[in-house]
Short mmCIF file of C-alpha atoms and ligand atoms in Angstrom, two decimals:
data_model
loop_
_atom_site.label_atom_id
_atom_site.label_comp_id
_atom_site.label_asym_id
_atom_site.label_seq_id
_atom_site.Cartn_x
_atom_site.Cartn_y
_atom_site.Cartn_z
CA MET I 1 -30.95 -0.33 0.48
CA LYS I 2 -29.18 -1.71 -2.04
CA ASN I 3 -29.72 -5.73 -3.77
CA LYS I 4 -27.13 -5.83 -6.91
CA LYS I 5 -25.41 -7.77 -8.62
CA THR I 6 -23.22 -8.16 -5.94
CA ILE I 7 -24.05 -6.45 -3.37
CA GLU I 8 -26.48 -7.64 -0.74
CA LEU I 9 -27.44 -5.70 1.98
CA ARG I 10 -30.07 -7.69 4.48
CA THR I 11 -29.38 -6.09 7.41
CA GLU I 12 -28.90 -2.66 8.79
CA ILE I 13 -24.99 -2.11 8.92
CA PRO I 14 -23.60 -2.74 10.71
CA GLY I 15 -26.26 -5.83 11.36
CA PRO I 16 -26.53 -6.87 15.11
CA LYS I 17 -23.84 -9.86 15.24
CA SER I 18 -21.15 -6.84 13.89
CA ARG I 19 -22.90 -4.66 16.62
CA GLU I 20 -22.74 -7.55 19.37
CA LEU I 21 -18.97 -8.04 17.93
CA MET I 22 -18.18 -4.82 18.53
CA GLU I 23 -19.28 -4.55 22.20
CA ARG I 24 -16.67 -7.45 22.90
CA ARG I 25 -13.61 -5.88 20.81
CA LYS I 26 -14.36 -2.39 22.55
CA ALA I 27 -14.17 -4.26 25.97
CA ALA I 28 -11.36 -6.56 25.06
CA VAL I 29 -9.18 -5.38 21.81
CA PRO I 30 -7.25 -1.28 22.58
CA ARG I 31 -8.53 1.25 20.74
CA GLY I 32 -5.95 1.53 19.05
CA GLN I 33 -6.11 -1.07 16.97
CA TYR I 34 -7.90 0.71 14.41
CA HIS I 35 -10.42 -0.82 12.04
CA ALA I 36 -12.14 1.33 9.47
CA THR I 37 -15.17 -0.66 9.45
CA PRO I 38 -17.70 -1.53 12.14
CA ILE I 39 -18.19 -5.03 10.19
CA PHE I 40 -16.88 -8.36 10.80
CA ALA I 41 -16.14 -10.68 8.33
CA ARG I 42 -17.39 -14.37 8.00
CA ARG I 43 -16.86 -15.11 4.92
CA ALA I 44 -14.42 -13.75 1.64
CA GLU I 45 -14.03 -14.92 -1.67
CA GLY I 46 -12.45 -12.98 -4.98
CA ALA I 47 -13.63 -9.32 -4.29
CA VAL I 48 -16.60 -9.79 -1.90
CA ILE I 49 -16.43 -10.02 1.60
CA GLU I 50 -19.82 -11.50 3.46
CA ASP I 51 -19.83 -10.71 6.96
CA VAL I 52 -21.30 -11.96 10.42
CA ASP I 53 -24.46 -11.25 9.61
CA GLY I 54 -25.03 -12.47 5.88
CA ASN I 55 -23.92 -9.18 4.22
CA ARG I 56 -22.20 -9.13 0.88
CA PHE I 57 -19.59 -6.35 0.32
CA LEU I 58 -17.44 -5.68 -2.70
CA ASP I 59 -14.09 -5.03 -1.35
CA PHE I 60 -11.82 -1.98 -2.64
CA ALA I 61 -9.63 -2.23 -0.05
CA GLY I 62 -8.00 -6.12 0.16
CA GLY I 63 -6.84 -6.39 3.05
CA ILE I 64 -4.98 -2.64 2.77
CA GLY I 65 -3.42 -4.36 -1.18
CA CYS I 66 -2.75 -7.61 0.18
CA LEU I 67 -5.32 -9.22 -1.92
CA ASN I 68 -4.18 -8.44 -5.73
CA MET I 69 -4.62 -12.45 -6.40
CA GLY I 70 -8.34 -11.99 -4.77
CA HIS I 71 -9.65 -13.40 -1.43
CA ARG I 72 -9.23 -17.71 -1.17
CA ALA I 73 -7.53 -17.89 -5.20
CA PRO I 74 -7.94 -21.03 -5.54
CA GLY I 75 -4.32 -21.83 -6.40
CA VAL I 76 -2.93 -20.61 -2.68
CA VAL I 77 -5.82 -21.93 -1.12
CA ALA I 78 -5.20 -25.56 -2.73
CA ALA I 79 -1.45 -24.72 -2.60
CA ALA I 80 -1.77 -23.63 1.51
CA ARG I 81 -3.56 -26.85 2.52
CA GLU I 82 -0.97 -28.72 0.46
CA GLN I 83 1.77 -27.53 2.66
CA ILE I 84 0.15 -27.90 5.45
CA ASP I 85 0.20 -31.74 4.93
CA LYS I 86 3.82 -31.60 4.67
CA PHE I 87 4.90 -29.51 7.37
CA LEU I 88 3.87 -26.57 9.44
CA HIS I 89 7.15 -24.65 10.81
CA VAL I 90 10.48 -26.24 10.52
CA CYS I 91 12.78 -22.65 10.92
CA PHE I 92 15.17 -21.86 8.01
CA SER I 93 17.34 -20.97 10.57
CA VAL I 94 17.49 -24.43 11.54
CA THR I 95 16.36 -27.01 8.50
CA PRO I 96 16.23 -25.33 6.04
CA TYR I 97 13.85 -25.89 2.61
CA GLU I 98 13.23 -25.51 -0.72
CA SER I 99 10.26 -23.22 -1.06
CA TYR I 100 11.87 -20.36 1.07
CA VAL I 101 14.45 -20.56 -1.77
CA ALA I 102 12.29 -20.60 -5.04
CA VAL I 103 10.38 -17.48 -3.37
CA ALA I 104 14.06 -15.67 -3.11
CA GLU I 105 14.73 -17.14 -6.90
CA LYS I 106 11.48 -15.49 -8.50
CA LEU I 107 11.67 -12.56 -7.01
CA ASN I 108 15.11 -12.05 -7.75
CA ALA I 109 14.39 -12.45 -11.35
CA LEU I 110 11.38 -10.16 -10.89
CA ALA I 111 12.81 -7.38 -9.25
CA PRO I 112 14.45 -4.65 -12.03
CA GLY I 113 18.00 -5.05 -12.51
CA LYS I 114 19.67 -7.21 -14.38
CA PHE I 115 22.74 -7.65 -11.97
CA ALA I 116 22.90 -11.12 -8.76
CA LYS I 117 20.24 -10.29 -6.89
CA LYS I 118 19.73 -11.82 -3.20
CA THR I 119 16.61 -12.08 -1.20
CA LEU I 120 15.63 -12.10 2.38
CA LEU I 121 12.21 -13.08 3.51
CA LEU I 122 10.59 -12.08 6.52
CA ASN I 123 7.28 -11.61 7.33
CA THR I 124 5.69 -7.80 7.92
CA GLY I 125 6.61 -4.65 5.82
CA ALA I 126 7.62 -3.29 8.94
CA GLU I 127 10.47 -5.73 9.52
CA ALA I 128 11.34 -5.93 5.78
CA VAL I 129 12.17 -2.38 6.03
CA GLU I 130 13.97 -2.39 10.09
CA ASN I 131 16.01 -5.46 7.75
CA ALA I 132 16.85 -3.21 4.56
CA VAL I 133 17.86 -0.52 6.75
CA LYS I 134 20.26 -3.06 8.56
CA ILE I 135 21.43 -4.44 5.31
CA ALA I 136 22.34 -0.91 3.97
CA ARG I 137 24.28 -0.23 7.36
CA ALA I 138 25.88 -3.04 7.19
CA TYR I 139 27.43 -2.53 3.70
CA THR I 140 28.45 0.96 3.38
CA LYS I 141 29.30 1.17 7.19
CA ARG I 142 27.56 4.62 7.78
CA PRO I 143 24.63 5.44 9.86
CA ALA I 144 22.04 8.33 9.13
CA VAL I 145 19.02 7.33 6.58
CA ILE I 146 16.78 9.89 4.09
CA CYS I 147 13.21 9.58 4.02
CA PHE I 148 10.67 11.82 3.05
CA GLU I 149 7.54 13.20 3.83
CA ASP I 150 4.27 12.06 3.99
CA ALA I 151 6.11 8.36 3.76
CA PHE I 152 4.44 5.69 5.51
CA HIS I 153 6.71 2.54 6.23
CA GLY I 154 5.71 0.85 9.35
CA ARG I 155 5.14 0.68 13.46
CA THR I 156 8.26 -0.97 14.65
CA LEU I 157 10.68 1.75 15.77
CA MET I 158 12.96 2.57 12.81
CA ALA I 159 10.27 1.79 10.44
CA MET I 160 7.92 4.27 12.50
CA SER I 161 10.94 7.06 12.27
CA LEU I 162 10.97 6.85 8.57
CA THR I 163 7.37 7.28 8.26
CA SER I 164 6.06 11.01 8.89
CA LYS I 165 2.27 11.14 9.48
CA THR I 166 2.42 12.08 12.71
CA SER I 167 -0.38 10.48 14.27
CA TYR I 168 1.16 6.97 14.27
CA LYS I 169 4.11 8.28 16.27
CA ALA I 170 1.84 11.00 18.73
CA GLY I 171 3.56 9.61 22.25
CA PHE I 172 5.62 6.79 20.93
CA GLY I 173 8.79 8.97 20.97
CA PRO I 174 11.78 8.74 20.71
CA PHE I 175 12.24 7.88 17.61
CA ALA I 176 15.48 6.09 15.85
CA SER I 177 18.16 8.74 15.26
CA ASP I 178 19.62 9.37 12.10
CA VAL I 179 16.77 9.11 10.35
CA TYR I 180 16.24 13.32 8.40
CA ARG I 181 13.18 13.90 6.01
CA ILE I 182 12.60 15.70 2.98
CA PRO I 183 9.68 16.18 0.94
CA TYR I 184 8.60 14.04 -1.40
CA ALA I 185 7.99 14.97 -5.12
CA TYR I 186 3.95 15.61 -4.18
CA ALA I 187 2.97 18.19 -6.96
CA TYR I 188 -0.63 18.85 -6.07
CA ARG I 189 1.07 19.95 -2.73
CA SER I 190 3.90 21.93 -4.13
CA ALA I 191 4.42 25.05 -5.49
CA GLU I 192 2.49 25.83 -8.76
CA GLY I 193 5.59 24.71 -11.70
CA SER I 194 7.90 21.97 -9.17
CA THR I 195 9.30 19.29 -11.53
CA ALA I 196 11.61 16.37 -11.19
CA GLU I 197 14.58 18.67 -10.86
CA SER I 198 13.38 20.44 -8.41
CA PHE I 199 11.81 18.38 -6.03
CA ALA I 200 14.88 15.75 -6.10
CA ARG I 201 17.05 19.42 -5.25
CA HIS I 202 15.44 18.41 -1.99
CA LEU I 203 18.11 15.42 -1.62
CA THR I 204 20.94 17.58 -2.98
CA ASP I 205 20.01 20.24 -0.52
CA ALA I 206 19.54 18.38 2.47
CA PHE I 207 23.48 17.54 2.11
CA LYS I 208 24.17 20.71 3.43
CA ARG I 209 20.53 21.58 5.65
CA LEU I 210 20.30 18.03 7.32
CA VAL I 211 22.95 15.32 7.10
CA ALA I 212 26.50 15.03 5.89
CA ALA I 213 26.44 13.10 2.35
CA GLU I 214 28.73 10.52 3.61
CA SER I 215 27.00 9.89 6.54
CA VAL I 216 24.07 8.33 4.61
CA ALA I 217 23.64 4.90 3.82
CA ALA I 218 19.97 5.08 1.93
CA VAL I 219 17.53 6.84 1.08
CA ILE I 220 14.62 5.10 1.65
CA ALA I 221 11.11 6.70 -1.00
CA GLU I 222 7.73 4.50 -1.71
CA PRO I 223 7.96 4.77 -5.68
CA VAL I 224 4.21 5.42 -4.95
CA LEU I 225 3.24 6.85 -1.66
CA GLY I 226 0.57 4.32 -0.36
CA GLU I 227 -1.11 5.58 2.91
CA GLY I 228 0.93 9.29 2.03
CA GLY I 229 -2.32 9.26 -0.24
CA PHE I 230 -1.04 7.62 -4.03
CA VAL I 231 0.73 10.58 -5.26
CA VAL I 232 3.06 9.60 -7.75
CA PRO I 233 6.00 11.36 -8.81
CA PRO I 234 7.44 13.05 -12.43
CA LYS I 235 8.99 10.30 -14.64
CA GLU I 236 12.04 11.73 -13.69
CA TYR I 237 12.14 11.79 -10.61
CA PHE I 238 13.68 8.44 -9.45
CA ALA I 239 16.43 8.23 -12.27
CA LEU I 240 17.39 12.23 -10.59
CA LEU I 241 17.27 10.75 -6.79
CA HIS I 242 19.32 7.43 -7.59
CA GLU I 243 21.71 9.58 -9.60
CA ILE I 244 22.35 12.00 -6.60
CA CYS I 245 22.47 8.24 -4.30
CA ARG I 246 24.89 6.74 -6.58
CA LYS I 247 26.98 10.25 -6.53
CA HIS I 248 27.65 9.99 -3.09
CA GLY I 249 27.60 6.61 -2.01
CA ILE I 250 24.03 6.47 -1.27
CA LEU I 251 21.93 2.91 -1.68
CA LEU I 252 18.84 3.26 -2.84
CA ILE I 253 15.83 1.46 -1.34
CA ALA I 254 12.27 1.36 -2.69
CA ASP I 255 9.75 0.44 -0.47
CA GLU I 256 7.19 -1.45 -2.86
CA VAL I 257 5.37 -3.01 0.04
CA GLN I 258 1.73 -1.38 -1.09
CA SER I 259 3.06 -0.43 -4.56
CA GLY I 260 4.71 -3.69 -5.54
CA MET I 261 3.21 -7.30 -7.07
CA GLY I 262 0.88 -6.16 -10.31
CA ARG I 263 -0.87 -3.10 -7.95
CA THR I 264 0.58 -0.39 -10.13
CA GLY I 265 0.12 -2.83 -13.41
CA LYS I 266 3.83 -3.69 -13.33
CA TRP I 267 5.17 -6.37 -10.73
CA PHE I 268 7.04 -3.23 -9.16
CA ALA I 269 5.64 0.01 -9.49
CA CYS I 270 9.35 0.98 -10.01
CA GLU I 271 9.61 -0.15 -13.62
CA HIS I 272 6.75 2.93 -14.77
CA PHE I 273 10.57 4.69 -13.64
CA GLY I 274 13.21 2.71 -15.54
CA LEU I 275 14.13 2.34 -12.09
CA GLU I 276 16.85 -0.24 -10.82
CA PRO I 277 16.77 0.60 -6.67
CA ASP I 278 19.72 -1.28 -4.70
CA LEU I 279 17.43 -2.30 -2.48
CA VAL I 280 13.10 -3.53 -2.85
CA VAL I 281 11.17 -4.17 0.27
CA ALA I 282 7.48 -6.26 -0.73
CA ALA I 283 5.29 -7.71 0.82
CA LYS I 284 1.18 -7.40 0.81
CA SER I 285 0.14 -8.99 -1.96
CA LEU I 286 2.80 -11.68 -1.95
CA GLY I 287 2.18 -14.15 0.50
CA GLY I 288 -1.16 -14.18 -1.15
CA GLY I 289 -3.06 -13.64 2.36
CA PHE I 290 -0.92 -15.17 4.41
CA PRO I 291 1.97 -12.64 6.29
CA LEU I 292 5.53 -12.32 3.88
CA ALA I 293 7.75 -9.75 3.54
CA ALA I 294 11.13 -9.68 1.09
CA VAL I 295 13.92 -7.56 0.91
CA ILE I 296 15.49 -7.91 -2.44
CA GLY I 297 18.60 -6.54 -3.46
CA ARG I 298 22.58 -5.92 -5.03
CA ALA I 299 23.81 -9.91 -3.53
CA GLU I 300 26.98 -7.70 -3.07
CA ILE I 301 25.12 -5.54 -0.47
CA MET I 302 22.73 -8.43 0.55
CA ASP I 303 25.99 -10.77 1.79
CA ALA I 304 27.24 -7.18 3.81
CA PRO I 305 26.10 -8.39 7.21
CA ALA I 306 26.99 -12.25 8.34
CA ALA I 307 26.03 -15.17 8.88
CA GLY I 308 23.38 -14.67 12.10
CA GLY I 309 22.79 -11.09 11.31
CA LEU I 310 20.20 -10.94 9.30
CA GLY I 311 16.74 -13.81 10.81
CA GLY I 312 13.74 -14.29 12.74
CA THR I 313 11.74 -17.96 14.06
CA PHE I 314 8.62 -17.33 11.54
CA THR I 315 11.00 -15.53 8.81
CA GLY I 316 9.55 -16.93 5.47
CA HIS I 317 7.19 -19.43 6.91
CA PRO I 318 6.69 -22.38 4.75
CA VAL I 319 2.55 -22.02 4.07
CA SER I 320 3.30 -17.90 3.49
CA CYS I 321 6.11 -19.12 0.63
CA ALA I 322 4.03 -21.60 -0.78
CA ALA I 323 1.10 -19.21 -0.81
CA ALA I 324 3.73 -16.96 -2.83
CA LEU I 325 4.66 -18.96 -5.36
CA ALA I 326 1.01 -19.73 -6.04
CA THR I 327 0.10 -16.13 -6.22
CA PHE I 328 3.56 -15.87 -8.50
CA GLU I 329 1.57 -18.13 -10.87
CA ILE I 330 -1.44 -16.44 -10.72
CA ILE I 331 -0.71 -13.63 -11.55
CA GLU I 332 1.18 -14.70 -15.18
CA LYS I 333 -1.46 -16.48 -15.96
CA GLU I 334 -4.41 -14.95 -15.08
CA GLY I 335 -3.18 -11.70 -16.55
CA LEU I 336 -3.28 -9.44 -14.10
CA LEU I 337 -0.84 -7.13 -14.78
CA GLU I 338 -3.11 -6.23 -17.45
CA ARG I 339 -5.82 -5.99 -15.81
CA SER I 340 -4.73 -3.75 -12.94
CA THR I 341 -3.68 -1.23 -16.33
CA ALA I 342 -7.55 -1.96 -17.02
CA MET I 343 -8.59 -0.98 -13.75
CA GLY I 344 -7.13 2.66 -13.33
CA LYS I 345 -8.29 3.76 -16.79
CA ARG I 346 -11.64 2.50 -15.64
CA PHE I 347 -11.04 4.43 -12.07
CA GLU I 348 -10.17 7.24 -14.05
CA ALA I 349 -13.07 8.15 -17.06
CA ARG I 350 -15.40 7.92 -14.13
CA ALA I 351 -13.61 9.91 -11.61
CA ARG I 352 -12.63 12.67 -14.24
CA GLU I 353 -16.20 12.85 -14.75
CA TRP I 354 -16.75 13.53 -11.04
CA GLN I 355 -13.91 15.87 -11.14
CA ARG I 356 -14.97 18.03 -13.69
CA ARG I 357 -18.88 17.40 -11.82
CA TRP I 358 -17.89 18.61 -8.49
CA GLY I 359 -14.85 20.62 -7.34
CA LEU I 360 -15.08 18.01 -3.71
CA VAL I 361 -13.18 15.84 -6.66
CA GLY I 362 -9.50 17.84 -6.76
CA ASP I 363 -7.04 15.33 -7.83
CA VAL I 364 -7.67 12.14 -9.47
CA ARG I 365 -3.86 10.08 -10.00
CA GLY I 366 -3.04 6.59 -10.34
CA LEU I 367 -0.32 3.91 -11.48
CA GLY I 368 -2.90 1.07 -12.95
CA GLY I 369 -4.80 -0.70 -9.94
CA MET I 370 -3.10 2.16 -7.42
CA CYS I 371 -5.46 4.65 -7.29
CA ALA I 372 -6.90 7.51 -5.81
CA MET I 373 -8.83 10.87 -5.97
CA GLU I 374 -8.04 13.82 -3.30
CA LEU I 375 -11.32 15.41 -2.04
CA VAL I 376 -11.05 19.18 -0.95
CA ARG I 377 -13.13 21.74 -0.13
CA ASP I 378 -12.24 24.56 -3.00
CA ALA I 379 -10.95 23.56 -5.28
CA ALA I 380 -8.59 27.17 -5.45
CA SER I 381 -7.41 26.10 -1.86
CA ARG I 382 -7.09 22.34 -2.13
CA GLU I 383 -8.19 23.24 1.77
CA PRO I 384 -8.50 19.27 2.91
CA ALA I 385 -12.22 17.78 3.01
CA GLU I 386 -11.44 15.06 5.70
CA GLU I 387 -14.77 15.17 6.94
CA GLU I 388 -15.83 14.61 3.51
CA THR I 389 -13.82 11.84 3.07
CA LYS I 390 -14.71 9.85 6.26
CA ALA I 391 -18.71 10.36 5.42
CA ILE I 392 -17.86 8.66 1.88
CA ALA I 393 -16.89 5.94 3.26
CA LYS I 394 -18.96 5.15 5.64
CA TYR I 395 -21.83 5.94 2.81
CA CYS I 396 -19.49 3.49 1.46
CA TYR I 397 -19.98 0.60 3.48
CA GLU I 398 -23.68 1.48 4.81
CA HIS I 399 -24.40 0.38 0.84
CA GLY I 400 -22.34 -2.52 0.14
CA LEU I 401 -18.71 -0.77 -1.02
CA ILE I 402 -15.41 -1.57 1.42
CA MET I 403 -12.87 1.26 0.60
CA MET I 404 -10.35 2.69 2.50
CA THR I 405 -8.98 6.36 2.94
CA ALA I 406 -5.52 7.63 2.75
CA GLY I 407 -3.50 11.31 3.28
CA THR I 408 -1.89 12.46 5.72
CA PHE I 409 -4.46 14.49 5.86
CA GLY I 410 -7.56 12.26 5.54
CA ASN I 411 -8.63 13.53 2.55
CA VAL I 412 -7.83 10.43 0.10
CA VAL I 413 -9.63 7.71 -0.92
CA ARG I 414 -8.25 4.77 -2.66
CA ILE I 415 -9.06 2.04 -4.31
CA LEU I 416 -6.50 -1.34 -3.91
CA ALA I 417 -9.11 -3.67 -5.70
CA PRO I 418 -8.72 -7.12 -5.72
CA LEU I 419 -7.24 -6.80 -9.64
CA VAL I 420 -9.29 -10.34 -10.06
CA MET I 421 -12.39 -8.65 -9.40
CA THR I 422 -15.12 -8.69 -13.18
CA GLU I 423 -15.36 -5.13 -14.80
CA GLU I 424 -18.92 -5.17 -13.54
CA GLU I 425 -18.41 -5.73 -9.92
CA PHE I 426 -15.62 -2.49 -10.26
CA ASP I 427 -18.76 -0.67 -12.24
CA GLU I 428 -20.94 -1.40 -9.32
CA GLY I 429 -18.21 -0.76 -6.17
CA MET I 430 -17.94 2.81 -8.90
CA ASP I 431 -21.54 2.96 -8.99
CA VAL I 432 -21.50 2.97 -4.98
CA LEU I 433 -18.79 5.66 -4.88
CA GLU I 434 -20.44 8.31 -7.17
CA GLU I 435 -23.46 8.09 -4.73
CA ALA I 436 -21.44 8.45 -1.58
CA VAL I 437 -19.68 11.39 -4.10
CA ALA I 438 -22.84 12.89 -4.74
CA SER I 439 -24.40 12.36 -1.20
CA VAL I 440 -21.67 14.19 0.09
CA ALA I 441 -20.76 16.60 -2.87
CA GLY I 442 -24.55 17.37 -2.67
CA SER I 443 -25.07 18.13 1.11
CA LYS I 444 -21.92 20.78 0.60
CA SER I 445 -23.11 22.83 -2.13
CA ALA I 446 -25.90 22.89 -0.12
CA MET I 447 -24.55 24.28 3.08
CA LEU I 448 -23.34 26.34 0.85
CA SER I 449 -26.18 28.28 -0.22
CA HIS I 450 -27.42 28.29 3.59
CA ALA I 451 -24.72 29.36 4.51
N1 PMP H 501 5.95 0.41 3.91
C1 PMP H 501 4.41 0.64 2.75
C2 PMP H 501 4.84 1.37 1.52
C3 PMP H 501 3.27 0.50 3.83
O1 PMP H 501 2.40 0.51 2.59
C4 PMP H 501 3.11 -0.27 4.69
C5 PMP H 501 1.30 -0.82 5.75
N2 PMP H 501 0.57 -0.36 4.46
C6 PMP H 501 4.26 -0.88 5.66
C7 PMP H 501 5.75 -1.28 4.78
C8 PMP H 501 4.19 -1.83 7.04
O2 PMP H 501 4.22 -3.19 6.64
P1 PMP H 501 3.49 -4.02 7.65
O3 PMP H 501 2.02 -3.83 8.06
O4 PMP H 501 2.63 -5.60 6.73
O5 PMP H 501 3.91 -3.82 8.34
#
């Protein structure tokens, strides 16, 4: 059992109170609502989560990338409290309020591209994806959407139809029509020698093989795959993709739900590629821990749907908007973009060393604080090490580190730690991860030598 500076384990994991709650959870909540750990939270602060048994965990998951500014960031809590004392819900569709407009103005200024922009606010990433597609269709007057293998866009009908991994879709068909899927620029799992050009060619081929270009409203892409395993395309890839889109009057939608809001060391991951998408989808850390999502885009595109065509009862909730305004300020004042870049470097230095030591670590990749390693059974065959990845995640939470996996094959360890995490905390978390990898890689080579 660990008892270091931050991590403090008072009981075996999960402790008695978590175990008791798990029994109630199993009886009351459907199994389809997955949980990555059996730990029930009691409180959280900064980069630390305390469970109901008094155990303290370092958080490398950030509620799946929603806490770049940290748990209960003081500015966010103060702004939310202030808003709660004024009004809760009046509905922007009934009596508008300033904070919604202020969030839209800020996102219009932050999103890549100097052109005039407008922003629609929503509650969740999936809802924002649905709306981005609606807007693209209204503007282009075309039906089809092209998406990617290994993509994740959410769990509602269109968002799920755009999602690739079959475990998110099994049993839920029929899916939305006019959705076409092409391979992503996933170098580690593509033919040797693949280039930005050869990856982009999948799009031009699609116009022959899958759907006529003049029927396509939009191509939707994550600049860095999130659930798909933190895959980073070659630098020139998106410029090529956008050029092909422009040539055919197709809009490019960047889904920055996971990669945005400073996660990669820039406000939006698109900036790393010099990409100025027609529409950008944001969510997760945008709300500072409250539900908030956005579609940001070229003003003339955003204005394509008629008045009343967009909206929702709770969209752009006043408390979420107040929290978002505080979040922008925290990211700027606390230098979280720089801290994200530094976190990525710290991760890479350690993970590359692990890669040299253990064949299990097949690939180390990422952009800033959106970093990951892909685990394989064998460096040559690259057979995904799904069970080993699960064992590492389990070792981690049993030793005080909450960490999530990703990837179509479930074999990616990903880091979504709050960007306010101190270097000491991050190193402590990486120590646990190293022990976890060592224990699994060690037992694997022991297994092999017995074989
Ligand atoms: N797009 C991406 C890239 C995501 O990572 C996610 C969530 N993991 C979504 C969309 C869906 O967001 P939400 O869960 O808020 O609906």
